[in-house]
Amino acid sequence: MPMGAKYFNKDIPPACAYCRRGRRCPGTDRVLCPLRGVMEPADACRKYRYDPLKRVPKRPRKLPVYKPEDFAL
């Protein structure tokens, strides 16, 4: 897998929250779009352009804590 493939995954659904044109509206979770105005973060339009620096990746799962008894025979 190439290095940049995980950032440009085609399975990421379009959303104004990480569109190149959108800017976060201060004090709310909405996005200010120069083309469409105030938008919800999950909305998207035909002019959507993905910006990988705006997307916050999911946090990795925590590993379970094992005790020495778990490995005893």
PDB file of N, CA and C in Angstrom:
ATOM      1  N   MET A   1       0.843  -1.173   0.000  1.00  0.00           N
ATOM      2  CA  MET A   1       0.000   0.000   0.000  1.00  0.00           C
ATOM      3  C   MET A   1       0.890   1.240   0.000  1.00  0.00           C
ATOM      4  N   PRO A   2       0.718   2.145  -0.950  1.00  0.00           N
ATOM      5  CA  PRO A   2       1.515   3.371  -0.971  1.00  0.00           C
ATOM      6  C   PRO A   2       1.255   4.235   0.258  1.00  0.00           C
ATOM      7  N   MET A   3       2.220   5.052   0.595  1.00  0.00           N
ATOM      8  CA  MET A   3       2.155   5.870   1.807  1.00  0.00           C
ATOM      9  C   MET A   3       0.905   6.747   1.858  1.00  0.00           C
ATOM     10  N   GLY A   4       0.556   7.423   0.785  1.00  0.00           N
ATOM     11  CA  GLY A   4      -0.563   8.358   0.789  1.00  0.00           C
ATOM     12  C   GLY A   4      -1.922   7.712   0.586  1.00  0.00           C
ATOM     13  N   ALA A   5      -1.979   6.394   0.355  1.00  0.00           N
ATOM     14  CA  ALA A   5      -3.242   5.737   0.059  1.00  0.00           C
ATOM     15  C   ALA A   5      -4.221   5.827   1.219  1.00  0.00           C
ATOM     16  N   LYS A   6      -3.756   5.776   2.457  1.00  0.00           N
ATOM     17  CA  LYS A   6      -4.690   5.813   3.582  1.00  0.00           C
ATOM     18  C   LYS A   6      -5.293   7.201   3.770  1.00  0.00           C
ATOM     19  N   TYR A   7      -4.672   8.241   3.217  1.00  0.00           N
ATOM     20  CA  TYR A   7      -5.208   9.585   3.332  1.00  0.00           C
ATOM     21  C   TYR A   7      -6.174   9.922   2.203  1.00  0.00           C
ATOM     22  N   PHE A   8      -6.064   9.232   1.080  1.00  0.00           N
ATOM     23  CA  PHE A   8      -6.901   9.509  -0.071  1.00  0.00           C
ATOM     24  C   PHE A   8      -7.795   8.325  -0.386  1.00  0.00           C
ATOM     25  N   ASN A   9      -8.328   7.707   0.636  1.00  0.00           N
ATOM     26  CA  ASN A   9      -9.200   6.560   0.484  1.00  0.00           C
ATOM     27  C   ASN A   9     -10.483   6.970  -0.239  1.00  0.00           C
ATOM     28  N   LYS A  10     -10.890   6.223  -1.236  1.00  0.00           N
ATOM     29  CA  LYS A  10     -12.105   6.536  -1.996  1.00  0.00           C
ATOM     30  C   LYS A  10     -13.368   6.214  -1.207  1.00  0.00           C
ATOM     31  N   ASP A  11     -13.253   5.497  -0.090  1.00  0.00           N
ATOM     32  CA  ASP A  11     -14.419   5.129   0.705  1.00  0.00           C
ATOM     33  C   ASP A  11     -14.837   6.213   1.692  1.00  0.00           C
ATOM     34  N   ILE A  12     -14.093   7.299   1.787  1.00  0.00           N
ATOM     35  CA  ILE A  12     -14.451   8.390   2.691  1.00  0.00           C
ATOM     36  C   ILE A  12     -15.609   9.159   2.058  1.00  0.00           C
ATOM     37  N   PRO A  13     -16.768   9.215   2.739  1.00  0.00           N
ATOM     38  CA  PRO A  13     -17.903   9.919   2.136  1.00  0.00           C
ATOM     39  C   PRO A  13     -17.665  11.427   2.112  1.00  0.00           C
ATOM     40  N   PRO A  14     -18.134  12.112   1.081  1.00  0.00           N
ATOM     41  CA  PRO A  14     -17.956  13.560   1.015  1.00  0.00           C
ATOM     42  C   PRO A  14     -18.691  14.248   2.169  1.00  0.00           C
ATOM     43  N   ALA A  15     -18.061  15.242   2.763  1.00  0.00           N
ATOM     44  CA  ALA A  15     -18.669  16.014   3.838  1.00  0.00           C
ATOM     45  C   ALA A  15     -18.035  17.393   3.870  1.00  0.00           C
ATOM     46  N   CYS A  16     -18.839  18.404   4.130  1.00  0.00           N
ATOM     47  CA  CYS A  16     -18.341  19.781   4.183  1.00  0.00           C
ATOM     48  C   CYS A  16     -17.309  19.965   5.289  1.00  0.00           C
ATOM     49  N   ALA A  17     -17.331  19.106   6.296  1.00  0.00           N
ATOM     50  CA  ALA A  17     -16.396  19.235   7.412  1.00  0.00           C
ATOM     51  C   ALA A  17     -14.953  19.124   6.949  1.00  0.00           C
ATOM     52  N   TYR A  18     -14.676  18.375   5.879  1.00  0.00           N
ATOM     53  CA  TYR A  18     -13.317  18.287   5.369  1.00  0.00           C
ATOM     54  C   TYR A  18     -13.231  18.576   3.878  1.00  0.00           C
ATOM     55  N   CYS A  19     -13.967  19.598   3.474  1.00  0.00           N
ATOM     56  CA  CYS A  19     -13.887  20.114   2.107  1.00  0.00           C
ATOM     57  C   CYS A  19     -12.837  21.214   2.059  1.00  0.00           C
ATOM     58  N   ARG A  20     -12.136  21.301   0.964  1.00  0.00           N
ATOM     59  CA  ARG A  20     -11.082  22.299   0.789  1.00  0.00           C
ATOM     60  C   ARG A  20     -11.629  23.727   0.885  1.00  0.00           C
ATOM     61  N   ARG A  21     -12.847  23.939   0.437  1.00  0.00           N
ATOM     62  CA  ARG A  21     -13.423  25.288   0.414  1.00  0.00           C
ATOM     63  C   ARG A  21     -14.051  25.699   1.744  1.00  0.00           C
ATOM     64  N   GLY A  22     -14.530  24.754   2.541  1.00  0.00           N
ATOM     65  CA  GLY A  22     -15.267  25.059   3.762  1.00  0.00           C
ATOM     66  C   GLY A  22     -14.371  25.499   4.911  1.00  0.00           C
ATOM     67  N   ARG A  23     -14.915  26.355   5.763  1.00  0.00           N
ATOM     68  CA  ARG A  23     -14.226  26.811   6.969  1.00  0.00           C
ATOM     69  C   ARG A  23     -15.162  26.609   8.152  1.00  0.00           C
ATOM     70  N   ARG A  24     -14.624  26.205   9.279  1.00  0.00           N
ATOM     71  CA  ARG A  24     -15.433  26.020  10.488  1.00  0.00           C
ATOM     72  C   ARG A  24     -16.022  27.343  10.948  1.00  0.00           C
ATOM     73  N   CYS A  25     -17.286  27.341  11.302  1.00  0.00           N
ATOM     74  CA  CYS A  25     -17.961  28.517  11.824  1.00  0.00           C
ATOM     75  C   CYS A  25     -17.629  28.630  13.309  1.00  0.00           C
ATOM     76  N   PRO A  26     -17.067  29.763  13.744  1.00  0.00           N
ATOM     77  CA  PRO A  26     -16.688  29.892  15.152  1.00  0.00           C
ATOM     78  C   PRO A  26     -17.892  29.770  16.082  1.00  0.00           C
ATOM     79  N   GLY A  27     -17.738  28.992  17.128  1.00  0.00           N
ATOM     80  CA  GLY A  27     -18.779  28.837  18.128  1.00  0.00           C
ATOM     81  C   GLY A  27     -19.817  27.774  17.827  1.00  0.00           C
ATOM     82  N   THR A  28     -19.809  27.194  16.634  1.00  0.00           N
ATOM     83  CA  THR A  28     -20.769  26.137  16.291  1.00  0.00           C
ATOM     84  C   THR A  28     -20.026  25.006  15.605  1.00  0.00           C
ATOM     85  N   ASP A  29     -20.753  23.965  15.240  1.00  0.00           N
ATOM     86  CA  ASP A  29     -20.136  22.860  14.499  1.00  0.00           C
ATOM     87  C   ASP A  29     -20.411  22.976  13.006  1.00  0.00           C
ATOM     88  N   ARG A  30     -21.012  24.057  12.556  1.00  0.00           N
ATOM     89  CA  ARG A  30     -21.345  24.250  11.147  1.00  0.00           C
ATOM     90  C   ARG A  30     -20.136  24.703  10.334  1.00  0.00           C
ATOM     91  N   VAL A  31     -20.288  24.658   9.021  1.00  0.00           N
ATOM     92  CA  VAL A  31     -19.209  24.991   8.099  1.00  0.00           C
ATOM     93  C   VAL A  31     -19.649  26.159   7.221  1.00  0.00           C
ATOM     94  N   LEU A  32     -18.770  27.145   7.060  1.00  0.00           N
ATOM     95  CA  LEU A  32     -19.039  28.275   6.174  1.00  0.00           C
ATOM     96  C   LEU A  32     -18.481  27.959   4.788  1.00  0.00           C
ATOM     97  N   CYS A  33     -19.361  27.867   3.825  1.00  0.00           N
ATOM     98  CA  CYS A  33     -18.974  27.549   2.448  1.00  0.00           C
ATOM     99  C   CYS A  33     -19.097  28.817   1.603  1.00  0.00           C
ATOM    100  N   PRO A  34     -18.057  29.180   0.841  1.00  0.00           N
ATOM    101  CA  PRO A  34     -18.157  30.380   0.002  1.00  0.00           C
ATOM    102  C   PRO A  34     -19.155  30.215  -1.144  1.00  0.00           C
ATOM    103  N   LEU A  35     -19.529  28.988  -1.477  1.00  0.00           N
ATOM    104  CA  LEU A  35     -20.454  28.744  -2.579  1.00  0.00           C
ATOM    105  C   LEU A  35     -21.900  28.581  -2.115  1.00  0.00           C
ATOM    106  N   ARG A  36     -22.101  27.906  -0.972  1.00  0.00           N
ATOM    107  CA  ARG A  36     -23.451  27.553  -0.535  1.00  0.00           C
ATOM    108  C   ARG A  36     -23.877  28.211   0.769  1.00  0.00           C
ATOM    109  N   GLY A  37     -22.977  28.910   1.454  1.00  0.00           N
ATOM    110  CA  GLY A  37     -23.330  29.568   2.710  1.00  0.00           C
ATOM    111  C   GLY A  37     -23.063  28.659   3.905  1.00  0.00           C
ATOM    112  N   VAL A  38     -23.924  28.736   4.907  1.00  0.00           N
ATOM    113  CA  VAL A  38     -23.759  27.938   6.122  1.00  0.00           C
ATOM    114  C   VAL A  38     -24.293  26.537   5.859  1.00  0.00           C
ATOM    115  N   MET A  39     -23.448  25.527   6.126  1.00  0.00           N
ATOM    116  CA  MET A  39     -23.801  24.136   5.840  1.00  0.00           C
ATOM    117  C   MET A  39     -23.589  23.276   7.077  1.00  0.00           C
ATOM    118  N   GLU A  40     -24.281  22.158   7.121  1.00  0.00           N
ATOM    119  CA  GLU A  40     -24.051  21.157   8.163  1.00  0.00           C
ATOM    120  C   GLU A  40     -22.755  20.425   7.837  1.00  0.00           C
ATOM    121  N   PRO A  41     -22.021  19.923   8.852  1.00  0.00           N
ATOM    122  CA  PRO A  41     -20.743  19.247   8.590  1.00  0.00           C
ATOM    123  C   PRO A  41     -20.868  18.002   7.713  1.00  0.00           C
ATOM    124  N   ALA A  42     -22.007  17.312   7.750  1.00  0.00           N
ATOM    125  CA  ALA A  42     -22.159  16.075   6.977  1.00  0.00           C
ATOM    126  C   ALA A  42     -22.644  16.321   5.555  1.00  0.00           C
ATOM    127  N   ASP A  43     -23.073  17.539   5.223  1.00  0.00           N
ATOM    128  CA  ASP A  43     -23.549  17.849   3.880  1.00  0.00           C
ATOM    129  C   ASP A  43     -22.383  17.965   2.907  1.00  0.00           C
ATOM    130  N   ALA A  44     -22.695  17.890   1.618  1.00  0.00           N
ATOM    131  CA  ALA A  44     -21.692  18.065   0.565  1.00  0.00           C
ATOM    132  C   ALA A  44     -22.401  18.491  -0.718  1.00  0.00           C
ATOM    133  N   CYS A  45     -21.691  19.198  -1.580  1.00  0.00           N
ATOM    134  CA  CYS A  45     -22.252  19.620  -2.858  1.00  0.00           C
ATOM    135  C   CYS A  45     -21.393  19.082  -3.999  1.00  0.00           C
ATOM    136  N   ARG A  46     -21.739  19.452  -5.228  1.00  0.00           N
ATOM    137  CA  ARG A  46     -20.992  18.960  -6.387  1.00  0.00           C
ATOM    138  C   ARG A  46     -19.592  19.552  -6.479  1.00  0.00           C
ATOM    139  N   LYS A  47     -19.344  20.669  -5.833  1.00  0.00           N
ATOM    140  CA  LYS A  47     -18.038  21.324  -5.870  1.00  0.00           C
ATOM    141  C   LYS A  47     -17.111  20.825  -4.760  1.00  0.00           C
ATOM    142  N   TYR A  48     -17.485  19.761  -4.087  1.00  0.00           N
ATOM    143  CA  TYR A  48     -16.700  19.205  -2.974  1.00  0.00           C
ATOM    144  C   TYR A  48     -15.303  18.807  -3.440  1.00  0.00           C
ATOM    145  N   ARG A  49     -14.293  19.222  -2.682  1.00  0.00           N
ATOM    146  CA  ARG A  49     -12.902  18.820  -2.923  1.00  0.00           C
ATOM    147  C   ARG A  49     -12.315  18.389  -1.593  1.00  0.00           C
ATOM    148  N   TYR A  50     -11.805  17.177  -1.534  1.00  0.00           N
ATOM    149  CA  TYR A  50     -11.291  16.591  -0.302  1.00  0.00           C
ATOM    150  C   TYR A  50      -9.980  17.239   0.135  1.00  0.00           C
ATOM    151  N   ASP A  51      -9.898  17.605   1.417  1.00  0.00           N
ATOM    152  CA  ASP A  51      -8.673  18.147   2.008  1.00  0.00           C
ATOM    153  C   ASP A  51      -8.263  17.202   3.134  1.00  0.00           C
ATOM    154  N   PRO A  52      -7.226  16.388   2.932  1.00  0.00           N
ATOM    155  CA  PRO A  52      -6.858  15.384   3.945  1.00  0.00           C
ATOM    156  C   PRO A  52      -6.381  15.994   5.260  1.00  0.00           C
ATOM    157  N   LEU A  53      -5.967  17.241   5.270  1.00  0.00           N
ATOM    158  CA  LEU A  53      -5.494  17.853   6.508  1.00  0.00           C
ATOM    159  C   LEU A  53      -6.635  18.264   7.436  1.00  0.00           C
ATOM    160  N   LYS A  54      -7.843  18.335   6.939  1.00  0.00           N
ATOM    161  CA  LYS A  54      -8.987  18.701   7.776  1.00  0.00           C
ATOM    162  C   LYS A  54      -9.639  17.503   8.443  1.00  0.00           C
ATOM    163  N   ARG A  55      -9.416  16.323   7.926  1.00  0.00           N
ATOM    164  CA  ARG A  55     -10.069  15.137   8.474  1.00  0.00           C
ATOM    165  C   ARG A  55      -9.314  14.650   9.699  1.00  0.00           C
ATOM    166  N   VAL A  56     -10.059  14.424  10.774  1.00  0.00           N
ATOM    167  CA  VAL A  56      -9.468  13.893  12.003  1.00  0.00           C
ATOM    168  C   VAL A  56      -9.651  12.380  11.965  1.00  0.00           C
ATOM    169  N   PRO A  57      -8.556  11.615  11.900  1.00  0.00           N
ATOM    170  CA  PRO A  57      -8.688  10.158  11.826  1.00  0.00           C
ATOM    171  C   PRO A  57      -9.248   9.582  13.109  1.00  0.00           C
ATOM    172  N   LYS A  58      -9.841   8.404  12.985  1.00  0.00           N
ATOM    173  CA  LYS A  58     -10.380   7.716  14.158  1.00  0.00           C
ATOM    174  C   LYS A  58      -9.236   7.342  15.090  1.00  0.00           C
ATOM    175  N   ARG A  59      -9.520   7.384  16.387  1.00  0.00           N
ATOM    176  CA  ARG A  59      -8.507   6.995  17.370  1.00  0.00           C
ATOM    177  C   ARG A  59      -8.339   5.481  17.339  1.00  0.00           C
ATOM    178  N   PRO A  60      -7.121   5.003  17.513  1.00  0.00           N
ATOM    179  CA  PRO A  60      -6.926   3.552  17.542  1.00  0.00           C
ATOM    180  C   PRO A  60      -7.563   2.955  18.792  1.00  0.00           C
ATOM    181  N   ARG A  61      -7.999   1.708  18.658  1.00  0.00           N
ATOM    182  CA  ARG A  61      -8.596   1.030  19.803  1.00  0.00           C
ATOM    183  C   ARG A  61      -7.540   0.762  20.858  1.00  0.00           C
ATOM    184  N   LYS A  62      -7.972   0.784  22.131  1.00  0.00           N
ATOM    185  CA  LYS A  62      -7.047   0.469  23.216  1.00  0.00           C
ATOM    186  C   LYS A  62      -6.824  -1.035  23.258  1.00  0.00           C
ATOM    187  N   LEU A  63      -5.598  -1.414  23.514  1.00  0.00           N
ATOM    188  CA  LEU A  63      -5.281  -2.826  23.619  1.00  0.00           C
ATOM    189  C   LEU A  63      -5.750  -3.363  24.960  1.00  0.00           C
ATOM    190  N   PRO A  64      -6.218  -4.599  24.991  1.00  0.00           N
ATOM    191  CA  PRO A  64      -6.635  -5.171  26.273  1.00  0.00           C
ATOM    192  C   PRO A  64      -5.430  -5.380  27.190  1.00  0.00           C
ATOM    193  N   VAL A  65      -5.683  -5.328  28.481  1.00  0.00           N
ATOM    194  CA  VAL A  65      -4.631  -5.536  29.468  1.00  0.00           C
ATOM    195  C   VAL A  65      -4.651  -7.010  29.872  1.00  0.00           C
ATOM    196  N   TYR A  66      -3.524  -7.668  29.705  1.00  0.00           N
ATOM    197  CA  TYR A  66      -3.434  -9.086  30.051  1.00  0.00           C
ATOM    198  C   TYR A  66      -2.661  -9.262  31.349  1.00  0.00           C
ATOM    199  N   LYS A  67      -3.013 -10.315  32.061  1.00  0.00           N
ATOM    200  CA  LYS A  67      -2.323 -10.675  33.299  1.00  0.00           C
ATOM    201  C   LYS A  67      -1.454 -11.902  33.016  1.00  0.00           C
ATOM    202  N   PRO A  68      -0.450 -12.138  33.844  1.00  0.00           N
ATOM    203  CA  PRO A  68       0.374 -13.339  33.644  1.00  0.00           C
ATOM    204  C   PRO A  68      -0.446 -14.635  33.710  1.00  0.00           C
ATOM    205  N   GLU A  69      -1.542 -14.627  34.452  1.00  0.00           N
ATOM    206  CA  GLU A  69      -2.385 -15.843  34.547  1.00  0.00           C
ATOM    207  C   GLU A  69      -3.040 -16.189  33.204  1.00  0.00           C
ATOM    208  N   ASP A  70      -3.218 -15.199  32.351  1.00  0.00           N
ATOM    209  CA  ASP A  70      -3.821 -15.457  31.057  1.00  0.00           C
ATOM    210  C   ASP A  70      -2.927 -16.314  30.161  1.00  0.00           C
ATOM    211  N   PHE A  71      -1.618 -16.328  30.437  1.00  0.00           N
ATOM    212  CA  PHE A  71      -0.688 -17.077  29.630  1.00  0.00           C
ATOM    213  C   PHE A  71      -0.204 -18.362  30.272  1.00  0.00           C
ATOM    214  N   ALA A  72      -0.721 -18.667  31.452  1.00  0.00           N
ATOM    215  CA  ALA A  72      -0.314 -19.892  32.148  1.00  0.00           C
ATOM    216  C   ALA A  72      -1.073 -21.090  31.579  1.00  0.00           C
ATOM    217  N   LEU A  73      -0.395 -22.237  31.534  1.00  0.00           N
ATOM    218  CA  LEU A  73      -1.029 -23.461  31.052  1.00  0.00           C
ATOM    219  C   LEU A  73      -1.629 -24.267  32.150  1.00  0.00           C
TER     220      LEU A  73
END
